[in-house]
Amino acid sequence: MSPVSTANSRTVYDALKACGIGLVSALPETWLVHLIRMAEDDPDMILVRLAKEEEGVGISAGAHLAGVKSAMLMQNHGFLASINGIVSCAQLYRIPLLMLISYRGEFGERDPWQTEGGGVTEDLLRALKIPFSYLDRADHVVSRLAKAQTLALSSNKPVALLLCRDLMWEEP
Amino acid sequence: MTRLEALSAVYPRLEDRIVVTIMGAVAAELQSIGHRPNFFYLQHAMGLASSMGLGIALSKPDRQVIVFDGDGSVLMNLGGLTTLARYRPRNLTHVVFDNESLLSVGGFPTATATGSDLARIAAAAGVPRTETVTTIDAFTRAFDAALASGDLTSIVAKVDPVGPSAYVTDLSLLENRFQFQRYLRS
């Protein structure tokens, strides 16, 4: 069994559904495996598996203009790889983006290759003036996700939720 | 063939279809023929016009979507061709104007000038219908065949490396964006 929390992934997925999300773009990463499978098994969800995360910005922009609510699932390194698209598509054109970013490289990270990206993720979000919050406990997932979506839609701007180790990973 | 001639030749077919273009010469030339509320010009974010087209095509499966792309932009998002092919939106026609250069920044040659073949790359990515055309007649035929085919098509149109004298038009980016959204949602 993977230590990735199935129950908390379900909570996050159900919260996305409660926000009316109809399209999810994703690039697989360990913490996202259950979420991606849930999207895959959901006949009412359009799942777009990407080659690189920046594509997801364009796909979400198209979906939004066409009236479909969407979310991007990616690792923080995927966020790093998407920044030009976020700035020159989503921010330039005032596109609401709901980004769920797995926050690798924070306290507890064992993989040495994840540690550099973890250290710059929040500074980059701040530099880009992207409002963000943390999903680190199951009991606030529904409320924070709904509030993030509300702000994205009212401001027509990207917002980010950091999927934290305490929520996604069941090993201490 | 010039890009302006190619756009002019198929312009009547664009009236009831959703159109997404890249920045620069394509956007300026299509506007010079005549802007419509169903046209969106992605004036930056090179490479993402085809991704936007995919997002629209998946969200609006009953509508035909046309993306006017360019060689420089496609080369920035070659992986996007594999995503396009993977989901194979049958309502999407992907036109790549290939002038073998980055025209708007001084005409520096792209890799298509040294042999990279975007139609073969698209085919190898899994796009079911691909074609390279070099004349207006062939382009118009390929365009009409793509619309009639009911399948994902990439048409690489080899065009002369010439463009408009200016790239900025009087249509503001956000005006275009909200007008296009209103059109798509109405």
Coordinates of C-alpha atoms in Angstrom, one line a residue:
Chain A
M1 CA 0.0 0.0 0.0
S2 CA 1.2 3.4 -0.9
P3 CA 1.3 5.8 2.1
V4 CA -0.6 8.3 0.1
S5 CA -3.9 8.9 1.9
T6 CA -6.8 7.5 0.0
A7 CA -9.3 8.9 2.4
N8 CA -7.9 12.5 2.3
S9 CA -7.5 12.2 -1.5
R10 CA -11.3 11.4 -1.6
T11 CA -12.0 14.4 0.6
V12 CA -10.1 16.7 -1.8
Y13 CA -11.8 15.1 -4.8
D14 CA -15.3 15.4 -3.4
A15 CA -14.5 19.1 -2.5
L16 CA -13.5 19.7 -6.2
K17 CA -16.8 18.1 -7.3
A18 CA -18.7 20.3 -4.8
C19 CA -17.1 23.4 -6.4
G20 CA -18.6 22.3 -9.7
I21 CA -15.2 21.3 -11.3
G22 CA -15.9 19.6 -14.6
L23 CA -12.4 19.3 -16.0
V24 CA -9.1 18.4 -14.3
S25 CA -5.7 18.5 -16.0
A26 CA -2.9 16.6 -14.4
L27 CA 0.6 15.3 -14.6
P28 CA 1.1 12.3 -12.4
E29 CA 3.1 12.6 -9.2
T30 CA 3.2 10.3 -6.3
W31 CA 0.9 12.3 -4.0
L32 CA -1.7 12.8 -6.8
V33 CA -2.1 9.1 -7.8
H34 CA -5.5 8.6 -6.0
L35 CA -6.9 12.0 -7.1
I36 CA -6.0 11.2 -10.8
R37 CA -7.6 7.7 -10.5
M38 CA -10.7 9.3 -9.0
A39 CA -11.0 11.7 -11.9
E40 CA -10.4 8.8 -14.3
D41 CA -13.1 6.7 -12.8
D42 CA -15.6 9.6 -12.8
P43 CA -17.8 9.6 -15.9
D44 CA -18.8 13.2 -15.3
M45 CA -15.2 14.5 -15.1
I46 CA -13.0 15.4 -18.1
L47 CA -9.5 14.3 -17.2
V48 CA -6.6 15.7 -19.4
R49 CA -3.3 14.0 -18.8
L50 CA -0.6 16.4 -19.8
A51 CA 2.9 16.1 -21.2
K52 CA 4.0 19.2 -19.3
E53 CA 2.1 21.2 -16.8
E54 CA 2.1 24.5 -18.6
E55 CA -0.3 23.0 -21.2
G56 CA -2.8 22.9 -18.3
V57 CA -2.9 26.6 -18.1
G58 CA -4.1 26.9 -21.8
I59 CA -6.5 24.0 -21.4
S60 CA -8.0 25.6 -18.2
A61 CA -8.2 29.0 -20.0
G62 CA -10.1 27.5 -22.9
A63 CA -12.4 25.6 -20.6
H64 CA -13.1 28.7 -18.5
L65 CA -14.0 30.9 -21.5
A66 CA -16.3 28.1 -22.6
G67 CA -18.0 28.0 -19.2
V68 CA -16.5 24.8 -17.7
K69 CA -14.9 25.1 -14.3
S70 CA -11.5 23.4 -14.1
A71 CA -8.7 22.6 -11.8
M72 CA -5.0 21.9 -12.3
L73 CA -3.3 19.1 -10.3
M74 CA 0.5 19.3 -10.3
Q75 CA 3.6 19.0 -8.2
N76 CA 5.3 22.2 -7.2
H77 CA 8.0 21.5 -9.9
G78 CA 5.1 21.5 -12.3
F79 CA 4.1 24.9 -11.0
L80 CA 7.7 26.1 -11.7
A81 CA 7.4 24.7 -15.2
S82 CA 4.1 26.6 -15.8
I83 CA 5.1 30.1 -14.7
N84 CA 5.3 31.7 -18.2
G85 CA 1.8 30.3 -19.0
I86 CA 0.4 31.5 -15.7
V87 CA 1.8 35.0 -16.3
S88 CA 1.4 35.5 -20.0
C89 CA -1.9 33.6 -20.4
A90 CA -3.8 33.4 -17.1
Q91 CA -2.7 36.7 -15.5
L92 CA -2.5 38.7 -18.8
Y93 CA -6.0 37.6 -19.7
R94 CA -7.6 37.5 -16.3
I95 CA -8.3 33.8 -16.2
P96 CA -9.3 32.2 -12.9
L97 CA -7.1 29.2 -12.3
L98 CA -7.6 26.8 -9.4
M99 CA -4.2 25.2 -8.9
L100 CA -3.7 22.3 -6.5
I101 CA 0.0 22.0 -6.0
S102 CA 1.5 19.1 -4.1
Y103 CA 4.0 20.7 -1.8
R104 CA 7.0 18.5 -2.0
G105 CA 10.2 19.4 -0.3
E106 CA 8.7 20.8 2.9
F107 CA 9.5 19.5 6.4
G108 CA 9.6 15.7 6.4
E109 CA 10.7 15.3 2.8
R110 CA 13.0 12.3 2.3
D111 CA 13.7 12.6 -1.4
P112 CA 16.8 14.8 -1.9
W113 CA 15.7 15.8 -5.4
Q114 CA 12.5 17.5 -4.1
T115 CA 14.1 19.7 -1.6
E116 CA 15.2 22.6 -3.9
G117 CA 11.7 23.2 -5.3
G118 CA 10.1 23.1 -1.9
G119 CA 12.3 26.0 -0.7
V120 CA 11.2 28.4 -3.5
T121 CA 7.5 27.5 -3.9
E122 CA 6.0 30.0 -1.5
D123 CA 8.4 32.8 -2.5
L124 CA 7.4 32.3 -6.2
L125 CA 3.7 32.4 -5.4
R126 CA 4.2 35.6 -3.4
A127 CA 6.3 37.1 -6.2
L128 CA 3.6 36.4 -8.7
K129 CA 1.0 37.8 -6.2
I130 CA -1.0 34.5 -6.4
P131 CA -3.2 34.1 -3.3
F132 CA -2.5 30.7 -1.7
S133 CA -3.3 28.6 1.4
Y134 CA -2.5 25.2 2.7
L135 CA -4.5 22.0 2.7
D136 CA -2.9 20.2 5.6
R137 CA -5.9 18.9 7.6
A138 CA -8.9 17.0 6.3
D139 CA -11.4 19.1 8.3
H140 CA -10.8 22.3 6.4
V141 CA -10.4 21.0 2.9
V142 CA -14.0 21.5 1.8
S143 CA -14.2 25.1 3.1
R144 CA -10.7 26.2 1.9
L145 CA -11.2 24.8 -1.6
A146 CA -14.6 26.4 -1.9
K147 CA -13.2 29.8 -0.7
A148 CA -10.2 29.5 -3.1
Q149 CA -12.6 28.9 -6.0
T150 CA -14.8 31.8 -5.0
L151 CA -11.8 34.2 -5.0
A152 CA -10.5 32.8 -8.3
L153 CA -13.8 33.5 -10.0
S154 CA -14.5 36.9 -8.4
S155 CA -11.0 38.2 -9.1
N156 CA -10.5 36.4 -12.4
K157 CA -7.1 35.4 -11.3
P158 CA -5.1 32.3 -10.4
V159 CA -5.2 31.0 -6.9
A160 CA -3.2 28.1 -5.3
L161 CA -3.8 25.5 -2.6
L162 CA -0.7 23.7 -1.4
L163 CA -1.4 20.0 -0.8
C164 CA 0.7 19.3 2.3
R165 CA 2.4 16.2 3.6
D166 CA 0.2 16.1 6.7
L167 CA -2.8 15.7 4.5
M168 CA -1.5 13.6 1.7
W169 CA 0.9 11.2 3.3
E170 CA 0.1 8.7 6.1
E171 CA 3.5 7.9 7.3
P172 CA 4.6 10.1 10.3
Chain B
M1 CA 1.5 31.6 -50.6
T2 CA 1.3 34.3 -48.0
R3 CA -0.4 33.8 -44.6
L4 CA -2.7 36.7 -45.4
E5 CA -3.8 35.0 -48.7
A6 CA -4.4 31.7 -46.9
L7 CA -6.5 33.4 -44.1
S8 CA -8.4 35.3 -46.7
A9 CA -9.2 32.2 -48.7
V10 CA -10.8 30.4 -45.7
Y11 CA -12.2 33.5 -44.0
P12 CA -15.8 32.8 -45.1
R13 CA -15.6 29.4 -43.3
L14 CA -14.8 31.0 -40.0
E15 CA -18.2 32.8 -39.6
D16 CA -19.8 30.1 -37.3
R17 CA -16.7 28.5 -35.9
I18 CA -14.6 29.1 -32.9
V19 CA -11.2 30.5 -33.8
V20 CA -8.1 30.7 -31.6
T21 CA -4.9 32.3 -33.0
I22 CA -1.4 32.8 -31.8
M23 CA 0.2 36.3 -31.4
G24 CA 1.9 38.5 -33.9
A25 CA 1.3 38.4 -37.6
V26 CA -1.5 35.8 -37.5
A27 CA -3.5 37.9 -35.0
A28 CA -2.9 41.2 -36.8
E29 CA -3.6 39.8 -40.3
L30 CA -6.9 38.0 -39.3
Q31 CA -8.0 41.3 -37.7
S32 CA -7.1 43.2 -40.8
I33 CA -9.5 41.0 -42.8
G34 CA -12.2 41.5 -40.1
H35 CA -12.5 40.8 -36.4
R36 CA -15.4 38.8 -35.2
P37 CA -16.6 38.0 -31.7
N38 CA -15.8 34.3 -32.2
F39 CA -12.1 35.0 -32.8
F40 CA -9.6 35.0 -29.9
Y41 CA -6.0 36.1 -30.3
L42 CA -3.6 34.7 -27.7
Q43 CA -1.2 37.6 -27.7
H44 CA 1.5 35.8 -25.7
A45 CA 2.0 32.5 -24.0
M46 CA 3.7 31.0 -27.0
G47 CA 2.8 27.4 -27.5
L48 CA -0.5 27.5 -25.6
A49 CA -2.9 28.3 -28.4
S50 CA -3.3 24.6 -29.3
S51 CA -3.8 23.8 -25.6
M52 CA -6.6 26.5 -25.4
G53 CA -8.1 25.0 -28.5
L54 CA -8.1 21.6 -26.8
G55 CA -9.7 23.0 -23.7
I56 CA -12.5 24.7 -25.7
A57 CA -13.0 21.6 -28.0
L58 CA -13.4 19.3 -25.0
S59 CA -15.8 21.8 -23.3
K60 CA -17.8 22.5 -26.4
P61 CA -17.9 19.1 -28.2
D62 CA -20.7 20.2 -30.5
R63 CA -18.9 23.2 -31.9
Q64 CA -16.0 23.2 -34.4
V65 CA -12.8 24.8 -33.2
I66 CA -10.0 26.1 -35.5
V67 CA -6.6 27.0 -34.1
F68 CA -4.2 29.1 -36.3
D69 CA -0.8 28.2 -34.9
G70 CA 2.8 28.9 -36.1
D71 CA 6.0 27.0 -36.4
G72 CA 7.7 28.9 -33.6
S73 CA 4.8 28.4 -31.2
V74 CA 4.4 24.7 -32.0
L75 CA 8.1 24.1 -31.5
M76 CA 7.7 25.6 -28.0
N77 CA 5.0 23.0 -27.0
L78 CA 5.7 19.9 -29.0
G79 CA 4.5 17.8 -26.1
G80 CA 1.1 19.5 -26.6
L81 CA 0.8 17.6 -29.9
T82 CA 0.9 14.4 -28.0
T83 CA -1.8 15.6 -25.6
L84 CA -3.9 16.8 -28.6
A85 CA -3.6 13.4 -30.2
R86 CA -4.3 11.5 -27.0
Y87 CA -7.7 13.2 -26.6
R88 CA -8.3 13.5 -30.3
P89 CA -11.0 16.1 -30.3
R90 CA -12.8 15.4 -33.5
N91 CA -14.1 19.0 -33.6
L92 CA -10.6 20.6 -33.8
T93 CA -8.7 21.7 -36.9
H94 CA -5.1 22.7 -36.2
V95 CA -3.5 24.9 -38.8
V96 CA 0.2 25.6 -38.5
F97 CA 1.5 28.5 -40.6
D98 CA 5.1 27.5 -41.1
N99 CA 7.2 30.4 -42.4
E100 CA 10.4 28.7 -41.1
S101 CA 11.2 31.7 -39.0
L102 CA 10.4 33.8 -35.9
L103 CA 9.2 36.6 -38.1
S104 CA 8.0 39.1 -35.6
V105 CA 11.3 39.3 -33.7
G106 CA 13.5 39.7 -36.8
G107 CA 13.1 36.6 -38.9
F108 CA 15.5 34.3 -37.3
P109 CA 15.2 30.8 -38.7
T110 CA 13.4 28.1 -36.7
A111 CA 14.2 24.4 -36.9
T112 CA 11.7 23.9 -39.7
A113 CA 14.2 25.8 -41.8
T114 CA 16.7 23.1 -41.2
G115 CA 14.5 20.1 -41.9
S116 CA 12.2 19.6 -38.9
D117 CA 8.9 18.5 -40.4
L118 CA 5.9 19.5 -38.2
A119 CA 3.3 17.5 -40.1
R120 CA 5.4 14.3 -39.6
I121 CA 5.9 15.2 -36.0
A122 CA 2.2 15.6 -35.5
A123 CA 1.5 12.3 -37.3
A124 CA 4.1 10.6 -35.1
A125 CA 2.5 12.1 -32.0
G126 CA -0.7 10.4 -33.1
V127 CA -2.7 13.1 -34.9
P128 CA -4.9 11.0 -37.2
R129 CA -5.0 13.4 -40.2
T130 CA -2.0 15.5 -41.2
E131 CA -0.9 17.3 -44.4
T132 CA 1.6 19.8 -45.6
V133 CA 0.5 22.2 -48.2
T134 CA 2.3 24.9 -50.2
T135 CA -0.4 26.5 -52.4
I136 CA -3.6 28.4 -51.8
D137 CA -5.6 25.8 -53.7
A138 CA -4.1 22.9 -51.7
F139 CA -4.6 24.8 -48.4
T140 CA -8.2 25.5 -49.1
R141 CA -8.9 21.9 -50.1
A142 CA -7.1 20.6 -47.0
F143 CA -9.0 23.0 -44.8
D144 CA -12.4 22.0 -46.2
A145 CA -11.5 18.4 -46.0
A146 CA -10.5 18.8 -42.4
L147 CA -13.8 20.4 -41.5
A148 CA -15.8 17.7 -43.4
S149 CA -13.7 14.8 -42.0
G150 CA -15.1 15.0 -38.4
D151 CA -11.6 14.2 -37.1
L152 CA -8.6 15.9 -35.6
T153 CA -6.5 17.4 -38.3
S154 CA -3.2 19.2 -38.4
I155 CA -2.5 21.2 -41.6
V156 CA 1.0 22.6 -42.0
A157 CA 0.8 25.5 -44.5
K158 CA 4.2 26.6 -45.8
V159 CA 3.9 30.4 -46.1
D160 CA 6.3 33.2 -47.1
P161 CA 8.1 34.9 -44.3
V162 CA 6.2 38.2 -44.7
G163 CA 3.9 39.9 -42.3
P164 CA 2.0 43.1 -41.6
S165 CA 3.7 46.4 -40.9
A166 CA 2.4 46.6 -37.4
Y167 CA 1.4 44.0 -34.8
V168 CA -0.6 46.1 -32.3
T169 CA -4.2 46.7 -33.2
D170 CA -6.9 48.8 -31.6
L171 CA -8.6 45.7 -30.0
S172 CA -7.5 45.5 -26.4
L173 CA -6.6 42.1 -25.1
L174 CA -9.2 42.1 -22.3
E175 CA -11.9 43.4 -24.6
N176 CA -11.2 40.5 -26.9
R177 CA -11.2 38.0 -24.0
F178 CA -14.5 39.0 -22.5
Q179 CA -16.2 39.4 -25.9
F180 CA -15.0 35.9 -26.8
Q181 CA -16.2 34.4 -23.5
R182 CA -19.6 36.0 -23.9
Y183 CA -19.8 34.5 -27.4
L184 CA -18.8 31.0 -26.2
R185 CA -21.3 31.1 -23.4
S186 CA -24.2 32.5 -25.3

